[in-house]
Structure formats: structure tokens, C-alpha cells
Short mmCIF file of C-alpha atoms in Angstrom, two decimals:
data_model
loop_
_atom_site.label_atom_id
_atom_site.label_comp_id
_atom_site.label_asym_id
_atom_site.label_seq_id
_atom_site.Cartn_x
_atom_site.Cartn_y
_atom_site.Cartn_z
CA MET A 1 17.11 -0.29 6.23
CA VAL A 2 17.09 3.58 5.70
CA SER A 3 13.41 3.72 5.62
CA ALA A 4 12.99 1.61 8.75
CA VAL A 5 15.46 3.62 10.85
CA MET A 6 13.89 6.77 9.23
CA LEU A 7 10.12 6.04 10.05
CA GLY A 8 11.06 4.47 13.56
CA GLY A 9 13.09 7.39 14.47
CA SER A 10 10.47 9.59 13.97
CA VAL A 11 9.01 8.87 17.28
CA THR A 12 11.49 10.96 18.93
CA THR A 13 11.00 13.95 16.50
CA GLY A 14 7.82 14.91 18.36
CA PRO A 15 9.28 15.51 21.75
CA LEU A 16 12.53 17.07 20.08
CA THR A 17 10.42 19.39 17.95
CA ASP A 18 8.29 20.56 20.89
CA ARG A 19 11.30 21.28 22.78
CA PHE A 20 13.70 22.77 20.35
CA GLY A 21 11.34 23.98 17.40
CA PHE A 22 10.96 22.90 13.95
CA ARG A 23 13.96 24.63 12.52
CA LYS A 24 16.56 23.27 14.94
CA VAL A 25 15.43 19.72 14.46
CA ALA A 26 15.38 19.84 10.72
CA LEU A 27 18.96 21.42 10.44
CA THR A 28 20.21 18.89 12.77
CA GLY A 29 18.91 16.29 10.77
CA THR A 30 20.37 17.81 7.50
CA VAL A 31 23.93 17.91 9.06
CA ILE A 32 23.54 14.29 10.35
CA CYS A 33 22.80 13.19 6.93
CA CYS A 34 25.35 14.95 5.26
CA ILE A 35 28.15 13.49 7.65
CA ALA A 36 26.45 10.10 7.06
CA LEU A 37 27.12 10.44 3.23
CA VAL A 38 30.50 11.57 3.53
CA LEU A 39 31.43 9.04 5.93
CA ALA A 40 29.85 6.31 3.68
CA SER A 41 32.00 7.49 0.79
CA PHE A 42 35.09 6.19 2.86
CA THR A 43 33.77 2.70 3.79
CA THR A 44 35.63 -0.32 2.63
CA GLN A 45 33.33 -2.88 4.24
CA LEU A 46 29.57 -3.80 4.42
CA TRP A 47 29.11 -3.30 8.20
CA GLN A 48 30.53 0.27 7.84
CA LEU A 49 28.19 1.13 5.08
CA VAL A 50 25.38 -0.08 7.17
CA LEU A 51 26.10 1.98 9.99
CA THR A 52 26.70 5.16 7.87
CA GLN A 53 24.38 5.00 4.93
CA GLY A 54 21.77 2.72 6.99
CA VAL A 55 21.68 3.82 10.50
CA LEU A 56 23.28 7.21 10.71
CA PHE A 57 21.43 8.69 7.69
CA GLY A 58 18.20 7.10 8.66
CA ILE A 59 18.40 8.94 12.18
CA GLY A 60 19.05 12.16 10.26
CA ALA A 61 16.38 11.57 7.86
CA SER A 62 13.98 10.92 10.77
CA LEU A 63 14.83 14.62 11.93
CA ILE A 64 13.81 15.95 8.73
CA PHE A 65 10.95 13.76 7.53
CA SER A 66 8.20 14.21 10.48
CA PRO A 67 8.70 18.01 11.17
CA SER A 68 8.68 18.63 7.44
CA ILE A 69 5.25 16.89 6.61
CA SER A 70 3.88 18.12 9.89
CA LEU A 71 4.64 21.81 9.57
CA PRO A 72 2.25 22.97 6.88
CA ALA A 73 -0.71 22.06 9.09
CA GLN A 74 0.21 24.77 11.58
CA TRP A 75 0.21 27.37 8.61
CA HIS A 76 -2.73 26.30 6.62
CA ILE A 77 -6.48 25.92 7.62
CA ARG A 78 -8.86 26.27 4.75
CA TYR A 79 -5.94 24.99 2.28
CA ARG A 80 -4.52 22.56 4.62
CA ALA A 81 -5.06 19.42 2.55
CA ILE A 82 -3.47 20.98 -0.57
CA ALA A 83 -0.49 22.37 1.29
CA THR A 84 0.23 18.94 2.75
CA GLY A 85 0.04 17.26 -0.66
CA LEU A 86 2.23 19.88 -2.30
CA THR A 87 4.69 19.23 0.58
CA VAL A 88 4.92 15.49 0.38
CA ALA A 89 4.95 15.70 -3.46
CA GLY A 90 8.53 16.79 -3.09
CA SER A 91 9.61 13.43 -2.07
CA GLY A 92 8.09 11.68 -4.99
CA ALA A 93 9.80 14.44 -7.44
CA GLY A 94 13.19 13.81 -5.49
CA GLY A 95 12.96 10.17 -5.79
CA MET A 96 12.39 10.45 -9.58
CA ILE A 97 15.24 13.22 -10.18
CA PHE A 98 17.82 12.03 -7.78
CA THR A 99 17.76 8.35 -8.91
CA GLU A 100 18.60 9.55 -12.33
CA LEU A 101 21.06 11.88 -11.09
CA THR A 102 22.80 9.53 -8.84
CA GLN A 103 23.21 6.99 -11.39
CA ARG A 104 24.55 9.11 -14.01
CA MET A 105 27.17 10.57 -11.34
CA MET A 106 28.13 7.12 -10.52
CA ASP A 107 28.75 6.16 -14.08
CA THR A 108 30.99 9.15 -14.35
CA ILE A 109 32.76 9.90 -11.08
CA GLY A 110 32.14 6.62 -9.22
CA TYR A 111 30.25 6.01 -6.04
CA ARG A 112 32.60 7.76 -3.62
CA TRP A 113 32.63 11.29 -5.29
CA THR A 114 28.83 10.73 -5.84
CA LEU A 115 28.00 10.23 -2.31
CA ARG A 116 30.26 13.46 -1.43
CA ALA A 117 28.11 15.37 -4.27
CA LEU A 118 25.00 14.33 -2.84
CA ALA A 119 25.97 15.54 0.84
CA LEU A 120 26.84 18.71 -0.61
CA MET A 121 23.38 19.07 -2.59
CA LEU A 122 21.53 17.78 0.43
CA LEU A 123 23.16 20.43 2.75
CA GLY A 124 22.41 23.22 0.15
CA ILE A 125 18.71 22.05 -0.67
CA SER A 126 17.66 20.98 2.72
CA GLY A 127 19.71 23.46 4.70
CA ILE A 128 18.18 26.38 3.04
CA SER A 129 14.60 24.83 3.25
CA GLY A 130 14.97 24.25 6.89
CA SER A 131 16.31 27.73 7.71
CA PHE A 132 12.80 28.91 6.91
CA TYR A 133 11.20 26.35 9.23
CA ARG A 134 9.11 28.25 11.95
CA ARG A 135 6.34 27.37 14.43
CA ARG A 136 3.03 29.26 14.35
CA ILE A 137 1.29 27.73 17.02
CA SER A 138 3.18 27.34 20.57
CA VAL A 139 3.42 24.13 22.66
CA PRO A 140 0.57 24.23 25.26
CA ARG A 141 1.62 24.70 28.98
CA GLY A 142 2.64 21.37 30.29
CA GLY A 143 3.56 19.98 26.85
CA ILE A 144 1.70 17.14 24.87
CA ASP A 145 0.46 14.03 26.70
CA PHE A 146 2.40 11.38 25.00
CA ARG A 147 0.83 8.50 26.74
CA ALA A 148 -2.65 9.55 26.06
CA ILE A 149 -1.72 10.14 22.23
CA VAL A 150 -0.09 6.52 22.18
CA THR A 151 -2.84 4.80 23.83
CA ASP A 152 -5.77 6.58 21.86
CA PRO A 153 -7.86 3.91 19.76
CA ARG A 154 -7.84 6.28 16.74
CA LEU A 155 -4.03 6.60 16.73
CA ILE A 156 -3.72 2.74 16.96
CA VAL A 157 -5.89 2.09 14.25
CA VAL A 158 -4.01 4.51 12.00
CA GLY A 159 -0.90 3.07 13.21
CA LEU A 160 -2.05 -0.16 12.09
CA ALA A 161 -2.95 1.04 8.90
CA GLY A 162 0.33 2.36 8.15
CA LEU A 163 1.85 -1.07 9.37
CA PHE A 164 -0.14 -2.85 6.75
CA VAL A 165 0.53 -0.31 4.04
CA TYR A 166 4.24 -0.71 4.45
CA ALA A 167 4.07 -4.47 4.77
CA GLY A 168 2.67 -4.58 1.34
CA TYR A 169 3.53 -1.33 -0.50
CA PHE A 170 6.81 -2.34 -1.91
CA VAL A 171 5.73 -5.18 -3.86
CA PRO A 172 5.14 -3.66 -7.23
CA TRP A 173 8.27 -1.45 -6.48
CA TYR A 174 10.54 -4.38 -5.96
CA TYR A 175 8.92 -7.05 -8.07
CA LEU A 176 7.18 -5.37 -11.16
CA PRO A 177 10.57 -4.99 -12.82
CA THR A 178 11.31 -8.54 -12.39
CA ALA A 179 7.96 -9.61 -13.73
CA ALA A 180 8.80 -7.60 -16.83
CA LEU A 181 11.97 -9.44 -17.17
CA GLU A 182 10.23 -12.75 -16.88
CA ILE A 183 8.15 -11.87 -19.91
CA GLY A 184 10.89 -10.99 -22.15
CA GLU A 185 11.13 -7.09 -21.59
CA THR A 186 14.60 -5.51 -21.62
CA THR A 187 16.25 -4.37 -18.47
CA GLN A 188 15.86 -0.68 -19.62
CA ALA A 189 12.13 -1.19 -20.23
CA SER A 190 11.76 -2.77 -16.83
CA ASN A 191 13.35 -0.13 -14.85
CA LYS A 192 11.21 2.55 -16.65
CA LEU A 193 8.21 1.02 -14.41
CA VAL A 194 9.85 2.45 -11.34
CA LEU A 195 10.26 5.89 -12.95
CA TYR A 196 6.68 5.73 -13.84
CA MET A 197 5.73 5.13 -10.35
CA ASN A 198 7.81 7.96 -9.05
CA ALA A 199 6.28 10.35 -11.33
CA SER A 200 2.64 9.37 -10.98
CA SER A 201 3.52 9.50 -7.08
CA THR A 202 4.64 13.11 -7.44
CA VAL A 203 1.16 13.85 -9.07
CA GLY A 204 -0.94 11.48 -7.03
CA ARG A 205 0.29 13.07 -3.85
CA VAL A 206 -1.23 16.44 -4.78
CA LEU A 207 -4.46 14.95 -6.19
CA ALA A 208 -4.89 12.92 -3.05
CA ALA A 209 -5.23 16.25 -1.34
CA TYR A 210 -7.83 17.36 -3.64
CA ALA A 211 -9.63 13.98 -3.11
CA ALA A 212 -9.73 14.40 0.66
CA VAL A 213 -11.37 17.85 0.40
CA MET A 214 -14.13 16.41 -1.97
CA VAL A 215 -14.87 13.11 -0.39
CA GLY A 216 -13.20 13.32 3.16
CA PRO A 217 -9.78 12.27 3.90
CA ILE A 218 -10.68 8.70 5.22
CA ASN A 219 -12.92 7.97 2.44
CA SER A 220 -10.24 8.80 -0.06
CA VAL A 221 -7.39 6.81 1.38
CA ALA A 222 -9.38 3.91 2.09
CA LEU A 223 -10.84 3.69 -1.68
CA ALA A 224 -7.22 4.33 -2.85
CA TYR A 225 -5.79 1.20 -1.16
CA LEU A 226 -8.81 -0.67 -1.94
CA VAL A 227 -8.04 0.03 -5.61
CA CYS A 228 -4.34 -0.61 -5.39
CA SER A 229 -4.93 -4.03 -3.65
CA VAL A 230 -7.10 -5.29 -6.14
CA LEU A 231 -5.34 -4.02 -9.26
CA THR A 232 -1.95 -5.42 -7.90
CA LEU A 233 -3.46 -8.96 -7.58
CA VAL A 234 -5.08 -8.97 -10.98
CA VAL A 235 -2.34 -7.51 -13.01
CA MET A 236 0.50 -9.54 -11.42
CA VAL A 237 -1.38 -12.82 -11.43
CA VAL A 238 -3.96 -12.55 -14.48
CA VAL A 239 -2.61 -9.94 -17.03
CA ARG A 240 1.06 -10.39 -17.02
CA SER A 241 1.57 -8.20 -19.99
CA MET A 242 3.81 -4.95 -20.33
CA THR A 243 0.88 -2.93 -20.96
CA GLY A 244 -0.65 -3.96 -17.74
CA TYR A 245 2.44 -3.38 -15.90
CA VAL A 246 2.57 0.07 -17.05
CA VAL A 247 -1.07 0.65 -16.12
CA LEU A 248 -0.31 -0.88 -12.68
CA SER A 249 2.83 1.36 -12.20
CA VAL A 250 1.22 4.67 -13.02
CA VAL A 251 -2.08 3.94 -11.12
CA PHE A 252 -0.38 2.35 -7.92
CA GLY A 253 2.16 5.10 -7.95
CA GLY A 254 -0.45 7.67 -7.92
CA LEU A 255 -2.98 6.07 -5.68
CA SER A 256 -0.58 4.59 -3.06
CA ALA A 257 0.99 8.09 -2.09
CA SER A 258 -2.48 8.74 -0.40
CA CYS A 259 -1.14 7.58 3.02
CA VAL A 260 1.64 10.06 3.04
CA SER A 261 -0.69 12.83 2.21
CA ILE A 262 -3.71 12.02 4.26
CA ALA A 263 -2.28 10.65 7.48
CA PRO A 264 -1.20 14.22 8.59
CA LEU A 265 -4.41 15.57 7.78
CA VAL A 266 -6.46 12.89 9.80
CA LEU A 267 -4.08 13.11 12.70
CA THR A 268 -4.49 16.74 12.76
CA ASN A 269 -8.23 16.78 12.65
CA ILE A 270 -8.01 14.06 15.70
CA PHE A 271 -5.56 15.55 17.73
CA GLY A 272 -5.08 19.05 16.79
CA ILE A 273 -2.44 21.14 15.38
CA GLN A 274 -0.14 21.34 18.59
CA ALA A 275 0.10 17.51 18.82
CA VAL A 276 0.29 16.38 14.98
CA THR A 277 4.00 16.09 15.07
CA THR A 278 3.93 13.85 17.98
CA ALA A 279 1.15 11.59 16.58
CA MET A 280 2.78 11.50 13.23
CA GLY A 281 6.13 10.33 14.91
CA ILE A 282 4.22 7.57 16.56
CA VAL A 283 2.45 6.38 13.33
CA ASN A 284 5.74 6.45 11.63
CA LEU A 285 6.97 3.86 14.34
CA TRP A 286 4.18 1.85 13.43
CA CYS A 287 5.21 2.21 9.80
CA ALA A 288 8.78 1.19 10.35
CA VAL A 289 7.54 -2.23 11.91
CA GLY A 290 5.60 -2.79 8.63
CA VAL A 291 9.00 -2.19 6.72
CA LEU A 292 10.81 -4.64 9.14
CA ILE A 293 8.30 -7.07 8.63
CA GLY A 294 7.18 -6.66 5.06
CA ASN A 295 10.54 -6.57 2.95
CA PRO A 296 12.18 -9.52 4.55
CA SER A 297 8.80 -11.56 4.31
CA GLN A 298 8.41 -10.58 0.72
CA GLY A 299 11.71 -11.77 -0.14
CA ALA A 300 11.21 -15.17 1.74
CA VAL A 301 7.68 -15.60 0.01
CA TYR A 302 9.04 -14.87 -3.37
CA GLN A 303 11.92 -17.05 -3.20
CA ARG A 304 10.01 -20.06 -1.59
CA PHE A 305 6.85 -19.91 -3.65
CA ASP A 306 7.19 -17.90 -6.94
CA ARG A 307 10.87 -17.88 -8.03
CA PRO A 308 10.97 -21.55 -8.56
CA TYR A 309 8.03 -21.49 -10.75
CA HIS A 310 8.43 -18.14 -12.68
CA SER A 311 5.32 -16.93 -10.88
CA PHE A 312 4.19 -14.00 -8.86
CA THR A 313 1.15 -15.34 -7.28
CA ALA A 314 2.27 -15.48 -3.69
CA ILE A 315 4.04 -12.11 -3.71
CA ALA A 316 0.94 -10.60 -5.33
CA ILE A 317 -1.30 -12.10 -2.54
CA TRP A 318 1.00 -10.72 -0.08
CA GLY A 319 0.68 -7.22 -1.50
CA PHE A 320 -3.18 -7.32 -1.87
CA VAL A 321 -3.81 -8.60 1.80
CA GLY A 322 -1.32 -5.76 3.20
CA LEU A 323 -3.18 -2.98 1.24
CA ALA A 324 -6.50 -4.37 1.66
CA LEU A 325 -6.01 -4.46 5.48
CA ALA A 326 -4.85 -0.93 5.38
CA SER A 327 -8.09 0.30 3.53
CA GLY A 328 -10.15 -1.84 6.24
CA SER A 329 -8.23 -0.21 9.14
CA TYR A 330 -9.20 3.27 7.69
CA LEU A 331 -12.91 2.17 7.48
CA MET A 332 -12.46 1.12 11.16
CA LEU A 333 -11.20 4.34 12.05
CA LYS A 334 -14.33 6.04 10.45
CA VAL A 335 -16.54 3.57 12.43
CA ILE A 336 -14.75 4.50 15.85
CA ILE A 337 -14.91 8.42 14.98
CA ILE A 338 -18.76 8.04 14.26
CA ARG A 339 -19.92 5.45 17.07
CA GLY A 340 -18.33 7.12 19.92
CA THR A 341 -15.29 8.74 21.60
CA PRO A 342 -12.15 6.71 22.46
CA LYS A 343 -13.09 6.38 26.12
CA ARG A 344 -16.41 4.59 24.97
CA ILE A 345 -14.68 2.49 22.65
CA TRP A 346 -12.28 1.38 25.31
CA SER A 347 -15.05 0.62 27.55
CA ARG A 348 -16.92 -1.73 25.11
CA LEU A 349 -13.78 -3.64 24.43
#
């Protein structure tokens, strides 16, 4: 739920950033996240946890996420891809470090004090970082034409790609450890697969930037998701071995991070530096729809078609289709860019 609210709420961060600036928006998000964690530490019922940890924290995270990944584009031209890759690599490293740290704190001080400690750490890390945020290029007179960006065919195609990615992206994250348990691996060994994906995701977000420089951002992300889709299907349906699962976790973690690294570059090239935050927020709304569709549907597909038969065929096909459609969407974007302007494209539909 946090992911859906964070991505969906990002659609508001563009106009807010244009009006109040990167620093104020990011620091406001930091304060909201800290309050959400502290309030969550006092909850006694599930609905209270949903409102605090799910909704309120997601709103705060949306105010941090979109400005943070859009800001490097304003400060770098020649090394924009690498700067963006290094920026988004922080989320992979954070997922790897804080997952282990949170588990250890919960084992020693309990979940209530763990949430309070995380709030304090978030205030220190994100608060200090956000204090250095500064806009380099001012908003154009008259503001950003929100309607023109929303209806632009190029943004719609990038949004569809994000929807398809998040509809199939979480299949290995959620079901690869379960598949490892099914073949007799220990819980500790199966949980390490998620650690491998987090670690390779951190490296992959930087390497994706170098790939974008060498072969072009659209080519690199389309190829990355094509490989991820095929590998997910083959390993989870045919291979069914721990060696295959380790290979899948490492390769998938590294390549699937391409969308996070490359989407800001693609949108910057299309809409310019001034409008990239607004465009990124709209694309994140598409991604939120993918999360809302993908996660419940994956669970229903697994429970209905795979779990009774100790199989992962149906859920692997789900992931394959989602990621393959994402790859195809980026190829469609390239066709639109090569064949004509958005106005001409609409006139032909």
C-alpha cells in the first residue's frame, strides 16, 4: 500500500515543487514520514496501522521521492545519466541496509521502539539531504502546461510502460523465496534471494546509466525488461533449482532497476528540464495503478492456479507478460519519436 500511495501521490509533487521549490517539498515529506512512523508505533489496531504506516507515510514518501530523482537532471548535462543512476541507487542500498537493520532492532527492542528509531534516522538522513536541495533552472513564466503533458502520446506510452512494469515487477520479489522453500531450501537461504536482488539493484541502477549513454536510454530499458521477462519465465517454470534462483535474483535485480534510472532521462529528453518533475509525477501515477492491479492479482493468480499444485507457472507467466509489455511500450515510444511529432501521431489515430 505504501508503494501505491507514494507513486500515486507523486502526481501532486510537480505543481508543489514548481510553486514551493525542491527543498520545502522534500523537507515537508520528511516531517510527514517521521510523524507517520511515530504514530504507527502507538497503533493497536490494523486500520490505525494502515492509515499511519500505509497512507500517511506514503504521502510523505511521495513528497521526497519524485523531487529527489528529478533534481539531478537540473544540475547535470553531460553526465546526467550517471548522476541520475547514482541518485536512484540510494534506494537499492537503503532497502538492503535498512531491511537488515530493522529486523535486528525488532528482535532486540521490539517493533514500537524500532519505528521510533527509524523515524529519528529518517529525520537525520533525509532532513540533512533535503536541506541541500536547490533549483537550478526556474519555472517558465506562466508555469507548466499540465494538460499538454498529460495528453502527450509520448508520456502516455511511458506511463503504460510503468504500469506494465509494476504489474509484473514484484513476482520474483514475492514468489522466488516461496519457490526456494518448495524445493527444500531453508527459510534463511530463501530470504537471501531478496538480499541478492537488493544488492544487484543498487549496482544495476548505476550500470543502467552507463548503458543508456552507450546504446541510448530507450534501447537499454527495452532490452533490460525483455531479458527480465524471459528469464523469469524460464527459471521459475523450467529450471526450478537454487542455482537458477540465485542467477535470476542477481540478474533480475540488476536489470529491473532500469526503469527507475532511465525514466527520468527519457522524460527530460522529451519535456525538458523544467517540466521533468511534473512529467515524472504523472508517470508515477501510472505506476501506482500498476501496483494496485498487479499485487492483488498476483496473489489471486497464485492462490487459484499455482499453490494447490505446488507450481509457479501461472504467476511466472503473469510476470513475463507484464515485463514483456513494458519492453514493447518503450519500443513503441521509439517509433513515435522517430515517425513524427505528438500532434501528427494523434492525427493518425
